[in-house]
Coordinates of C-alpha atoms and ligand atoms in Angstrom, one line a residue:
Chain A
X196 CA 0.0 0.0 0.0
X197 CA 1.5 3.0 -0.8
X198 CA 0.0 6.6 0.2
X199 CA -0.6 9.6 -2.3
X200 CA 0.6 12.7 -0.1
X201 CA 0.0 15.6 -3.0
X202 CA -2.1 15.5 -5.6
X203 CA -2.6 18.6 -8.2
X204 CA -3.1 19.3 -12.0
X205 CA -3.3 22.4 -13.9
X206 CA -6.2 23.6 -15.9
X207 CA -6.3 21.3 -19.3
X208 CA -7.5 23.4 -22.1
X209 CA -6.0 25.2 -25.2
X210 CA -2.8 27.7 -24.1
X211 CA -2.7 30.8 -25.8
X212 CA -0.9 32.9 -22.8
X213 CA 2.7 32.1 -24.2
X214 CA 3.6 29.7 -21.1
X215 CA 5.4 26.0 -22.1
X216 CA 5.0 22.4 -21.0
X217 CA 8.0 23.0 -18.4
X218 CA 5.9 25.9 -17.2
X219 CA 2.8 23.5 -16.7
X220 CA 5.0 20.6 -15.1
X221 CA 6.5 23.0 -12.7
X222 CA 3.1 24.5 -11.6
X223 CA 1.3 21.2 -10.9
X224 CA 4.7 19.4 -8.8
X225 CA 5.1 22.8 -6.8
X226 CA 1.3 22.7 -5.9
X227 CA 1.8 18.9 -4.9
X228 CA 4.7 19.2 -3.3
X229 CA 2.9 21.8 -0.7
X230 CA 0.0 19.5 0.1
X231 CA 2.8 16.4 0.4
X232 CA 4.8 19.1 3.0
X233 CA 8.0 17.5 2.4
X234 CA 11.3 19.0 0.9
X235 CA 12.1 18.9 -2.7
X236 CA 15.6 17.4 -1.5
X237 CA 13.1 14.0 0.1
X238 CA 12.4 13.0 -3.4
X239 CA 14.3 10.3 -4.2
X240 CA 12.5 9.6 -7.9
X241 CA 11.3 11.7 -10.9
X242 CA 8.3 9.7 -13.1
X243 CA 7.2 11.5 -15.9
X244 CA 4.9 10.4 -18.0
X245 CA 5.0 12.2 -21.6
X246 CA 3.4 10.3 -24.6
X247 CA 5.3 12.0 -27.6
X248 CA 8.6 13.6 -28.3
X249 CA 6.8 15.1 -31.1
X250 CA 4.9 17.3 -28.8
X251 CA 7.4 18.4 -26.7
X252 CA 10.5 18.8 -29.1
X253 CA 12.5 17.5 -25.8
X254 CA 14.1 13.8 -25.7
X255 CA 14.8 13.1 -21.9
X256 CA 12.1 15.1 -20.7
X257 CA 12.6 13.7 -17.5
X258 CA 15.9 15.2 -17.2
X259 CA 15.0 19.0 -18.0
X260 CA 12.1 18.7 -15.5
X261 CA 14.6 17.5 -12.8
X262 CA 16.6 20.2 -13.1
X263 CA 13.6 22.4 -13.5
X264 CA 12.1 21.4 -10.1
X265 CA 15.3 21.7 -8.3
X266 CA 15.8 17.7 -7.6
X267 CA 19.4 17.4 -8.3
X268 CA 20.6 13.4 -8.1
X269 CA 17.0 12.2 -7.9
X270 CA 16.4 8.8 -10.1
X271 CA 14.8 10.0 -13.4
X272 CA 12.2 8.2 -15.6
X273 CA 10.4 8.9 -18.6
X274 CA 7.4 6.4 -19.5
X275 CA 5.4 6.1 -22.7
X276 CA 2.3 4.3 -23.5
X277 CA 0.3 5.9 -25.7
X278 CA -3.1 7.0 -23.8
X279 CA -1.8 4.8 -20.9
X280 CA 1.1 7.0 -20.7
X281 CA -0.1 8.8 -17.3
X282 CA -1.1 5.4 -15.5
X283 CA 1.5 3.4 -16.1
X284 CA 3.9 5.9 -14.9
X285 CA 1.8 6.3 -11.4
X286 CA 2.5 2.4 -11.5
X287 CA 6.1 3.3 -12.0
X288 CA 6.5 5.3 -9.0
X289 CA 4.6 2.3 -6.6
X290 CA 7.0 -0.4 -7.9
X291 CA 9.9 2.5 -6.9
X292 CA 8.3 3.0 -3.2
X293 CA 7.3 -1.3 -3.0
X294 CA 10.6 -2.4 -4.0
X295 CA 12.5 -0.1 -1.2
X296 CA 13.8 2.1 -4.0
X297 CA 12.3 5.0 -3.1
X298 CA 10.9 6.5 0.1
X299 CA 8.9 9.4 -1.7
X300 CA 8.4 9.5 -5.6
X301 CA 6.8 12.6 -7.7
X302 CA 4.9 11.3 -10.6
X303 CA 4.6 14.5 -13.2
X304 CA 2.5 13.9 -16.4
X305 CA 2.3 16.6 -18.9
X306 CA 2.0 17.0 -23.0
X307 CA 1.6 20.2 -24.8
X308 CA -0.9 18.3 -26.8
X309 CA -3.0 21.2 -28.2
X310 CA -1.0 23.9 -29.1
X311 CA 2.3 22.5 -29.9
X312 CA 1.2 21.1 -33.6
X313 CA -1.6 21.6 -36.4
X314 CA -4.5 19.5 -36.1
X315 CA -3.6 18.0 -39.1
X316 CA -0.1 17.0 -37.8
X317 CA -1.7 15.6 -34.8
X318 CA -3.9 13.8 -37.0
X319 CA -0.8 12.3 -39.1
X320 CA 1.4 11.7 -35.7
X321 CA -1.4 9.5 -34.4
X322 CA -1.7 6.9 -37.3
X323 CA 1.6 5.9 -36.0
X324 CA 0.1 5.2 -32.9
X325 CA -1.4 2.2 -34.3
X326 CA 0.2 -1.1 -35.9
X327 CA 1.4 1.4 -38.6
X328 CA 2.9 -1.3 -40.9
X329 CA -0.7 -2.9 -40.8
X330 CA -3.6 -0.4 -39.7
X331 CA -1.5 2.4 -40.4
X332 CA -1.4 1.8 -43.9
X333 CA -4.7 1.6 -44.0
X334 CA -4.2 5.6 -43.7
X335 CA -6.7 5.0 -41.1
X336 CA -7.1 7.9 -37.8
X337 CA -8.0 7.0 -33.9
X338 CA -11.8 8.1 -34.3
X339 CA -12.1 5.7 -37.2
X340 CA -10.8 2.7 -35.3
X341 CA -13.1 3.7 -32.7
X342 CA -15.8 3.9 -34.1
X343 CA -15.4 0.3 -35.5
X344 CA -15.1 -0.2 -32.5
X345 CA -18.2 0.8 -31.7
X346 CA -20.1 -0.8 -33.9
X347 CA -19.2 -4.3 -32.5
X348 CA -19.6 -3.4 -29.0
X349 CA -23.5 -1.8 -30.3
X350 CA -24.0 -4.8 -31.9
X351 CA -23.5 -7.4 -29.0
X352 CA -24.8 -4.9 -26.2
X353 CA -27.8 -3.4 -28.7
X354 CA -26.1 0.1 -27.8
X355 CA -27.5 3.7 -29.3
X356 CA -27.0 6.5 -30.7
X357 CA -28.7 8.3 -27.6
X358 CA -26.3 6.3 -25.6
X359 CA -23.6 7.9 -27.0
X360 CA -25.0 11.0 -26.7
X361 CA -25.6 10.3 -23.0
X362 CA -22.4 10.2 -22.1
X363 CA -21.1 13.4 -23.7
X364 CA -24.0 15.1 -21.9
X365 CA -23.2 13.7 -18.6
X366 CA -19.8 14.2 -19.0
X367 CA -19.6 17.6 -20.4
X368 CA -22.2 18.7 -17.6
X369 CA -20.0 17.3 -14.9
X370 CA -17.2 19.2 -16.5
X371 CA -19.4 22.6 -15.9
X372 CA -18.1 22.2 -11.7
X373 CA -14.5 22.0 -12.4
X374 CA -12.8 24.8 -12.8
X375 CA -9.9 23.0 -14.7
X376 CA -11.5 21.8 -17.4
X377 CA -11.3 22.0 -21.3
X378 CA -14.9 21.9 -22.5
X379 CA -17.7 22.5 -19.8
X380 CA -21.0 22.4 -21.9
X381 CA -24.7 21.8 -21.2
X382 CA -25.3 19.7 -24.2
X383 CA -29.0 18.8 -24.9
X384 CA -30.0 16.2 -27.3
X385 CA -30.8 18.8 -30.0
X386 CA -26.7 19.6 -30.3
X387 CA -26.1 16.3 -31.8
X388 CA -27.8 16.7 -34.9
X389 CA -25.8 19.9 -36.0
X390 CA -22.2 18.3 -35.1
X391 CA -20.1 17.4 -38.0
X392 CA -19.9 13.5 -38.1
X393 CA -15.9 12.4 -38.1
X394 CA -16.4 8.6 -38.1
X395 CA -19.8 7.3 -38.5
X396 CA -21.2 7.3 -35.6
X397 CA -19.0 9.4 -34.2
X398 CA -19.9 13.4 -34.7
X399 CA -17.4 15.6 -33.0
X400 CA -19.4 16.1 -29.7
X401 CA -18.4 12.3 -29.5
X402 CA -14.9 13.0 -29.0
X403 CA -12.3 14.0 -27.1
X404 CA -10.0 16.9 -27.5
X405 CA -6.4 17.5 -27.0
X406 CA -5.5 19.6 -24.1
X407 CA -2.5 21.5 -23.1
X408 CA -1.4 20.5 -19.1
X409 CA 0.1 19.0 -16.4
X410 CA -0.7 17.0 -13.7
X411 CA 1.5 15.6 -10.7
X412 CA 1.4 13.6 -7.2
X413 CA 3.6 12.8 -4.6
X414 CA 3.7 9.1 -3.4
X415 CA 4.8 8.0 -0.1
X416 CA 6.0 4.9 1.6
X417 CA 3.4 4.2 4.8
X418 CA 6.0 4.8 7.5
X419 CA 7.6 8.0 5.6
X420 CA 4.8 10.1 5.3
X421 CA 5.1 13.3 7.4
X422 CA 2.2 13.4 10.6
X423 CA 0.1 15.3 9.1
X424 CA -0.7 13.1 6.0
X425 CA -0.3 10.0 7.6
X426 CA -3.6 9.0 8.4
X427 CA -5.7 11.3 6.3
X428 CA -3.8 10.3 2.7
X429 CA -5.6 8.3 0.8
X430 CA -4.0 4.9 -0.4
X431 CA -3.0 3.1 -4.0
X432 CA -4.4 0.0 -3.0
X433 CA -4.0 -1.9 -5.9
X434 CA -2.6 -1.9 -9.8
X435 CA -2.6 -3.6 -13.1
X436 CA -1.9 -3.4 -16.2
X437 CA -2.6 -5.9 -19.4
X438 CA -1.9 -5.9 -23.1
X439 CA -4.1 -7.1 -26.2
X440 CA -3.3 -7.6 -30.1
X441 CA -3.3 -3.6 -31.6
X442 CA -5.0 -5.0 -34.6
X443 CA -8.8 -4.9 -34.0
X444 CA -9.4 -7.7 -36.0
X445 CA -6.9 -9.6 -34.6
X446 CA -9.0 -10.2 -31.6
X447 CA -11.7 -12.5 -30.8
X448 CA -14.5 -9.7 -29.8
X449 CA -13.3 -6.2 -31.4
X450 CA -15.4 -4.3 -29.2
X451 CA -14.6 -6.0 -26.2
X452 CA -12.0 -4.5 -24.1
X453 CA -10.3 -7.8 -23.4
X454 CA -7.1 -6.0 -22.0
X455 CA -8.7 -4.2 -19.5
X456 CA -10.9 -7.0 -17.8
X457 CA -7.1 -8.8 -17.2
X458 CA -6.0 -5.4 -15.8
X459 CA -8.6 -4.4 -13.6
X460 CA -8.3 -8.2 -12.4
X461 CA -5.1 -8.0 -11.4
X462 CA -5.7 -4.4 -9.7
X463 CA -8.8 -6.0 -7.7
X464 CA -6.5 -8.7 -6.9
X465 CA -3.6 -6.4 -5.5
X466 CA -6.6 -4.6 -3.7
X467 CA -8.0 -7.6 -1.8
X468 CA -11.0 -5.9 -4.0
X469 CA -14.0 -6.1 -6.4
X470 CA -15.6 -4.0 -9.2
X471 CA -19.0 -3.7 -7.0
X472 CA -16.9 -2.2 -3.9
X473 CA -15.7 0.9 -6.2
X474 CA -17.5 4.1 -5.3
X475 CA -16.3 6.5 -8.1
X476 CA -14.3 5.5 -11.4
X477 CA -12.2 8.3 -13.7
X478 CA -12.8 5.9 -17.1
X479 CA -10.6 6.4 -20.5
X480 CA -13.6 8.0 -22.3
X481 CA -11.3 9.1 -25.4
X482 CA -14.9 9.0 -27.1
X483 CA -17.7 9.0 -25.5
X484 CA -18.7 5.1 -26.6
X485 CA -14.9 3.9 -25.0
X486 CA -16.7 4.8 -22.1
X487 CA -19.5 2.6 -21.8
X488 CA -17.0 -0.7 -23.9
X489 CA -14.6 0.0 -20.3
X490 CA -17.2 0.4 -17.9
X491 CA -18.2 -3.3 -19.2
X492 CA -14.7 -4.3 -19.5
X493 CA -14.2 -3.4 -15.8
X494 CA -17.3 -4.8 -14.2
X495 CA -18.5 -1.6 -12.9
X496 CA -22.2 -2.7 -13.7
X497 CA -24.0 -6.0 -14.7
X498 CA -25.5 -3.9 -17.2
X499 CA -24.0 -0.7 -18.2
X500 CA -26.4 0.5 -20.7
X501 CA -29.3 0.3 -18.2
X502 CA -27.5 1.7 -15.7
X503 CA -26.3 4.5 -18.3
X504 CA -29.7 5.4 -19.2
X505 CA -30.8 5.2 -15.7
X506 CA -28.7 7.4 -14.4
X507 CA -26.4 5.3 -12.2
X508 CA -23.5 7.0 -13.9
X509 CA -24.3 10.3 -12.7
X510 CA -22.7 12.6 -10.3
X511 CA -25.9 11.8 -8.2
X512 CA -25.6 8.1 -9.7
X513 CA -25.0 4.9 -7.7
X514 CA -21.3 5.1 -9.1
X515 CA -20.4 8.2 -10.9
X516 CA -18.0 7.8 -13.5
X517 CA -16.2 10.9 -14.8
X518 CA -16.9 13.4 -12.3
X519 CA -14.1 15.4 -13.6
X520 CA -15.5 14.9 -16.7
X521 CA -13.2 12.9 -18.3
X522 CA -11.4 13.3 -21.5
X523 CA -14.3 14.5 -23.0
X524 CA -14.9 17.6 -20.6
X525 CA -12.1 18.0 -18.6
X526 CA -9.6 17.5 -21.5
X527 CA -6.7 15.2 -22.6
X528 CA -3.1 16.2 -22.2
X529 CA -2.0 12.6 -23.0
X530 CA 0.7 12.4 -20.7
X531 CA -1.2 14.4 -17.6
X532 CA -4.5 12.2 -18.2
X533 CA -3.7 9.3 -16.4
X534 CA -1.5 11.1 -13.4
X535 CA -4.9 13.3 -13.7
X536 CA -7.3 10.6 -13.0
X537 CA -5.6 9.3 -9.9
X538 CA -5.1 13.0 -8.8
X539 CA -9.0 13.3 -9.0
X540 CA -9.6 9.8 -7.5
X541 CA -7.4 10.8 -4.5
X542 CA -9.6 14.0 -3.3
X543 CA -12.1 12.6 -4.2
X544 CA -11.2 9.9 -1.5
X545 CA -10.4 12.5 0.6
X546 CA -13.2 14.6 0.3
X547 CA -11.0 17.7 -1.1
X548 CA -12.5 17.7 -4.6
X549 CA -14.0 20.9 -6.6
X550 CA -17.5 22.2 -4.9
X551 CA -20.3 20.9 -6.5
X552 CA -18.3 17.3 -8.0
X553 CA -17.5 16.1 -3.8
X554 CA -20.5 13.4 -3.5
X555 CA -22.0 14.0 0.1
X556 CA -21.4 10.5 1.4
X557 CA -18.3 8.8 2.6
X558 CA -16.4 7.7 -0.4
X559 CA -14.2 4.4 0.1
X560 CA -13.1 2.7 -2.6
X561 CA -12.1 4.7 -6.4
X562 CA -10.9 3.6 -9.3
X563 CA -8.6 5.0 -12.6
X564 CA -8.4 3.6 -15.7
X565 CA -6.7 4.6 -19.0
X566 CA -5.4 2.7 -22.3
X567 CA -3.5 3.0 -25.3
X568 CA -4.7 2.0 -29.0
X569 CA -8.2 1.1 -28.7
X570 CA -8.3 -0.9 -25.7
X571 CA -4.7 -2.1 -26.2
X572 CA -2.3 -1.1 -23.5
X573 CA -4.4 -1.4 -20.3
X574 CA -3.7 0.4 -17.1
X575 CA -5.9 0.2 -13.8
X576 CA -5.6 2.1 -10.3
X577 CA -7.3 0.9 -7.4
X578 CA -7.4 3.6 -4.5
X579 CA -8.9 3.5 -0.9
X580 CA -9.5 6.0 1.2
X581 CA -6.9 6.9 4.2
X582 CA -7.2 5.8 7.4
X583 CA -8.9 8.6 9.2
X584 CA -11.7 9.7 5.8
Chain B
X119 CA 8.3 30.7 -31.0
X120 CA 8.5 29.0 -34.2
X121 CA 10.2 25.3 -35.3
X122 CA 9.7 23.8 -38.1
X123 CA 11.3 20.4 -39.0
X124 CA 11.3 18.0 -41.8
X125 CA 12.2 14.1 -41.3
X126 CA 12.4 11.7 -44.3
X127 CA 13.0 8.3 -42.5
X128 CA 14.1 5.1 -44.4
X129 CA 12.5 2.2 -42.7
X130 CA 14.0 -1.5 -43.0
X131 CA 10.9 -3.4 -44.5
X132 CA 12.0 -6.5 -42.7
X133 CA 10.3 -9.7 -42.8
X134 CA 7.1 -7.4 -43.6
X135 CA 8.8 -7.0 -47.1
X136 CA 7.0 -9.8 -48.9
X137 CA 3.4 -8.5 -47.6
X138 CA 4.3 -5.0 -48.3
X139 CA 5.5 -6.3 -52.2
X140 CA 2.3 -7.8 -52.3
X141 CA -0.2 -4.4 -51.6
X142 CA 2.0 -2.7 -54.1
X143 CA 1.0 -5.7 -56.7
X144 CA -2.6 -5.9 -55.4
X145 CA -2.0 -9.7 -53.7
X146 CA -2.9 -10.8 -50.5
X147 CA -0.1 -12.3 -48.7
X148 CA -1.3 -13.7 -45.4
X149 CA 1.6 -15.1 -42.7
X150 CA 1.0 -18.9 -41.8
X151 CA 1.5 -20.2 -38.3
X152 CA 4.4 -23.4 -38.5
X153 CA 2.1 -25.4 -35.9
X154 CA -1.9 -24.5 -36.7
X155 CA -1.2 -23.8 -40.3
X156 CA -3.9 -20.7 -39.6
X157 CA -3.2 -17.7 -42.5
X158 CA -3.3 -14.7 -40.5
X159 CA -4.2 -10.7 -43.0
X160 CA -2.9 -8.7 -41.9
X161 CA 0.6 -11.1 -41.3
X162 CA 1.2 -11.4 -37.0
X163 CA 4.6 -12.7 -36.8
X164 CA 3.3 -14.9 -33.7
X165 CA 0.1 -16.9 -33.7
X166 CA -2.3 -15.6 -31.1
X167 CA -3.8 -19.1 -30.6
X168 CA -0.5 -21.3 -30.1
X169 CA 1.9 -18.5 -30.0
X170 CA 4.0 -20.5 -32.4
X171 CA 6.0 -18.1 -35.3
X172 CA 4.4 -17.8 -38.0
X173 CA 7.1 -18.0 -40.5
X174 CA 5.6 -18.9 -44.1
X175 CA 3.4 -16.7 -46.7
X176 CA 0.6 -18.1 -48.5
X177 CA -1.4 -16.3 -51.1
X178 CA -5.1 -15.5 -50.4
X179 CA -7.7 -14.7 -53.8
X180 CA -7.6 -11.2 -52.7
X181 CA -12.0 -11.0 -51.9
X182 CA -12.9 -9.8 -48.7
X183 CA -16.5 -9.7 -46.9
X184 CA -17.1 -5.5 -44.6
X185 CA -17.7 -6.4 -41.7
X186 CA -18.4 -3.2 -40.3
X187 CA -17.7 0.2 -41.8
X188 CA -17.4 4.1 -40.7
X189 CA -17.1 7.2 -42.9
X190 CA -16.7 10.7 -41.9
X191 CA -14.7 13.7 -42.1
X192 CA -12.1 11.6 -41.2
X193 CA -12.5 9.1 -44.5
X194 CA -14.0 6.1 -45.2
X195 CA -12.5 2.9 -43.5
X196 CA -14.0 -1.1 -43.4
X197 CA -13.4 -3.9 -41.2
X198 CA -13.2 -6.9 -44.0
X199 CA -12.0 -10.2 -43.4
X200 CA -10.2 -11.7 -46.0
X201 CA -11.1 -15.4 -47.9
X202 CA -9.3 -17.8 -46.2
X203 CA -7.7 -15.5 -43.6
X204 CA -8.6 -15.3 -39.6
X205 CA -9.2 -12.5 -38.6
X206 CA -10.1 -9.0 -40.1
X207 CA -7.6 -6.1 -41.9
X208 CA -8.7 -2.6 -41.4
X209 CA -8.5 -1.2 -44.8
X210 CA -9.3 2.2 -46.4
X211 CA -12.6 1.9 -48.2
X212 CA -12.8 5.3 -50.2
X213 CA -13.2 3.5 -53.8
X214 CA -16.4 1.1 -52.7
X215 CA -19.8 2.0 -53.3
X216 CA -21.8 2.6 -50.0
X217 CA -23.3 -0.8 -49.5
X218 CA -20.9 -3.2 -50.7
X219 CA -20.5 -5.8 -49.0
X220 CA -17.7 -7.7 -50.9
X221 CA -14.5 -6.5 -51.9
X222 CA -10.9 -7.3 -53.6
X223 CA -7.8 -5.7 -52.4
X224 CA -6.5 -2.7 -55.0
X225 CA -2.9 -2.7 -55.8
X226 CA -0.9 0.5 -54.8
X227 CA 2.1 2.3 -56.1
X228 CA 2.3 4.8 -53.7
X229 CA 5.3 4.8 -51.0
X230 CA 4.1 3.6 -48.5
X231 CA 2.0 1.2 -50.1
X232 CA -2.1 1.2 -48.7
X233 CA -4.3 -1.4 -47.6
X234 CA -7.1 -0.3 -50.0
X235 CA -9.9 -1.8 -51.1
X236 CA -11.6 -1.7 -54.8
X237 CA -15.2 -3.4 -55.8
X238 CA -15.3 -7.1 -56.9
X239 CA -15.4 -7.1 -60.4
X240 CA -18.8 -8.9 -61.7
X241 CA -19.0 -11.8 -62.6
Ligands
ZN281 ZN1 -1.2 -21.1 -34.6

């Protein structure tokens, strides 16, 4: 069990003020580093999590940062995983603190992934983040494959259009209460019909954007933590991670998130856990059906769609999913969406999240989950509240 | 500030060569797994099933059934699976009619070549 002693991000949105990536990293480790309480000279490890090179012009990213944040002979790592690029560097930084490596670890996501490039550069740069010697010659983009996707998952689970729609509504409207986020809308149904379609049946309300940010946490070992945290921190209980075949086809079901079923097992596992325990989820909801294909893969509800439709999902919901409102309201800066999620899963826990997203009740259990490709690259959080919630 | 940059990469083709030879000439190479004999299109160099390399090419007719299908802003892409292949290919669709359902593979000169798709000529 490992404890998460800071936890901050920066707005995700579309920079126009002049200010960098190092800029962005810098803001959200300070403001993590003050709710951790400890001394830049504790940290013993740097993980940053950084999808593309492309973005940032910077190889080594993790060693400008260092410098930039004044941690001199710490251990410095820079992970990659495409979407999963966030969560799999938070799983970095447990294995550093479980293995005795590292007392105190800062885990700093961050990808200028809006305002760096031309959409049509980001467009190109992400065919390569398929097979590109397969798919990618194909010439084919993300919200194509998605969307096939899509219609496999709709097929089996007899999924809708308004489905889709419902979860850009709910998300978008959660996204109105946080003051960090890209795209805070009140959608109604009307909206849809007027939105350009990009991949049948994905129209752009369906998707995503890129975001500019940063988002960072400090992670403790139990007995390090300083007094104050010790017993009010909440924990990373459990984590895993899973791969599947990156050609759709390839695989048995290609709407089924096969990938993330084995990850989230192995999380529960680690956790002592199950799905039905989890109080709040932070879901990869690139586009707005990814959600409801890894709400199923996870287990979150016996029937997701139902439970979509009937609300469950909600910020008033049984289990509200995307109270930040997810990639598709609170943005996507690859690299800071994972490190993102378990930031938001950890106040949440600890009852310090934005007025008008903190659900009234005691929250115990949370859950993060991001992949790369379309389902491909799995990575799952488990998180429990501290001691004393 | 302002970078531009320019990168013309020269990629090894590998043991991808002979599948990438065949979309240029418009032939279906699938890779065959040494212990199922299963012809996988696109080629995996490792069986899914018995995780065996699959080391040998054979030559599939080239027809292909959509499986599912998506156009957009974005273009117009199929799942198809190929005759006497497991599995699908996702392949750009741009040159078949709206509700095809049957396809052949087009052959491409461009560098690199693309896994396109043409209508089956009638018979
Ligand atoms: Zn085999």
């Amino acid at each position: 069990m490992i404890l998460v002693i800071g936890a901050a991000q920066t707005p995700f949105n579309r920079r126009r003020d002049g200010t960098g990536f190092r800029d962005w990293a810098c803001e959200a480790f300070e403001a993590a580093r003050a709710m951790a309480g400890i001394d830049r000279s504790d940290i013993d490890a740097l993980i940053v999590a950084s999808e593309s090179d492309f973005f940032t012009l910077q190889l080594n990213p993790a060693s400008v940062l260092a410098q930039d944040f004044g941690l001199n002979e710490a251990e410095t790592l820079r992970v990659e995983g495409g979407g999963a690029t966030g969560q799999l560097a938070v799983h970095a930084g447990v294995e550093r603190i479980l293995s005795g490596r590292a007392r105190y670890v800062a885990v700093v996501g961050v990808d200028p992934s809006a305002s760096a490039l031309a959409g049509d550069s980001i467009r190109a740069l992400y065919g390569y983040s398929f097979d590109f010697w397969t798919d990618g010659l194909a010439g084919v983009t993300a919200t194509s494959l998605y969307a096939l996707s899509w219609q496999a998952f709709a097929a089996e689970h007899r999924g809708t259009g308004d489905d889709l729609n419902a979860v850009t509504i709910k998300n978008r409207g959660n996204a109105m209460c946080n003051p960090h986020a890209h795209l805070p809308r009140q959608h109604t149904s009307e909206d849809f019909a007027d939105s350009p379609m990009i991949a049948a049946p994905y129209c752009r309300l369906h998707c995503s954007p890129l975001s500019d940010g940063a988002a960072a946490l400090i992670l403790s070992a139990p007995d390090a933590a300083p007094d104050n945290r010790r017993n009010f921190a909440p924990q990373i209980t459990g984590i895993g991670a899973a791969s599947d075949l990156p050609g759709l086809g390839h695989r048995k079901a290609p709407g089924t998130f096969a990938a993330k079923t084995k990850a989230a097992r192995r999380a529960f596992d680690m956790a002592g856990l199950s799905a039905a325990q989890i109080a709040v989820a932070e879901v990869y909801d690139a586009y707005a059906g990814a959600e409801m294909q890894a709400v199923t893969a996870l287990g979150l509800a016996e029937d997701p769609l139902r439970t979509l439709r009937d609300g469950g999902f909600d910020a008033d919901g049984g289990c509200p999913i995307n109270l930040s409102g997810g990639l598709m309201g609170q943005g996507a800066p690859v690299g800071a969406t994972g490190v993102g999620q378990t930031a938001s899963c950890a106040l949440l826990l600890e009852g310090r999240y934005h007025a008008g997203l903190q659900p009234d009740r005691p929250l115990g259990h949370a859950l993060a989950d991001t992949h790369g490709g379309v389902g491909t690259t799995c990575a799952v959080t488990v998180l429990s509240a501290g001691a004393v919630a | 500030m302002k970078q531009d940059i320019t990168l013309n990469y020269t990629l090894g083709e590998g043991w991808l060569a002979p599948w990438l030879d065949g979309l240029r000439e418009g032939k279906a190479l699938a890779s065959t797994c040494k212990e199922c004999g299963n012809a996988h299109f696109p080629p995996l160099r490792a069986c899914p099933t018995c995780r065996a390399p699959c080391d040998g090419w054979c030559a599939l007719n080239g027809g292909a059934s959509v499986v599912y299908r998506t156009t957009g802003a974005d273009g117009d892409f199929a799942m198809v699976r190929f005759d006497g292949a497991c599995g699908a290919a996702i392949a750009n669709a741009q040159a078949l009619p709206p509700d095809a359902t049957r396809a052949i593979l087009a052959p491409c000169r461009d560098a690199p070549p693309k896994l396109a798709l043409i209508p089956e000529p009638e018979t």
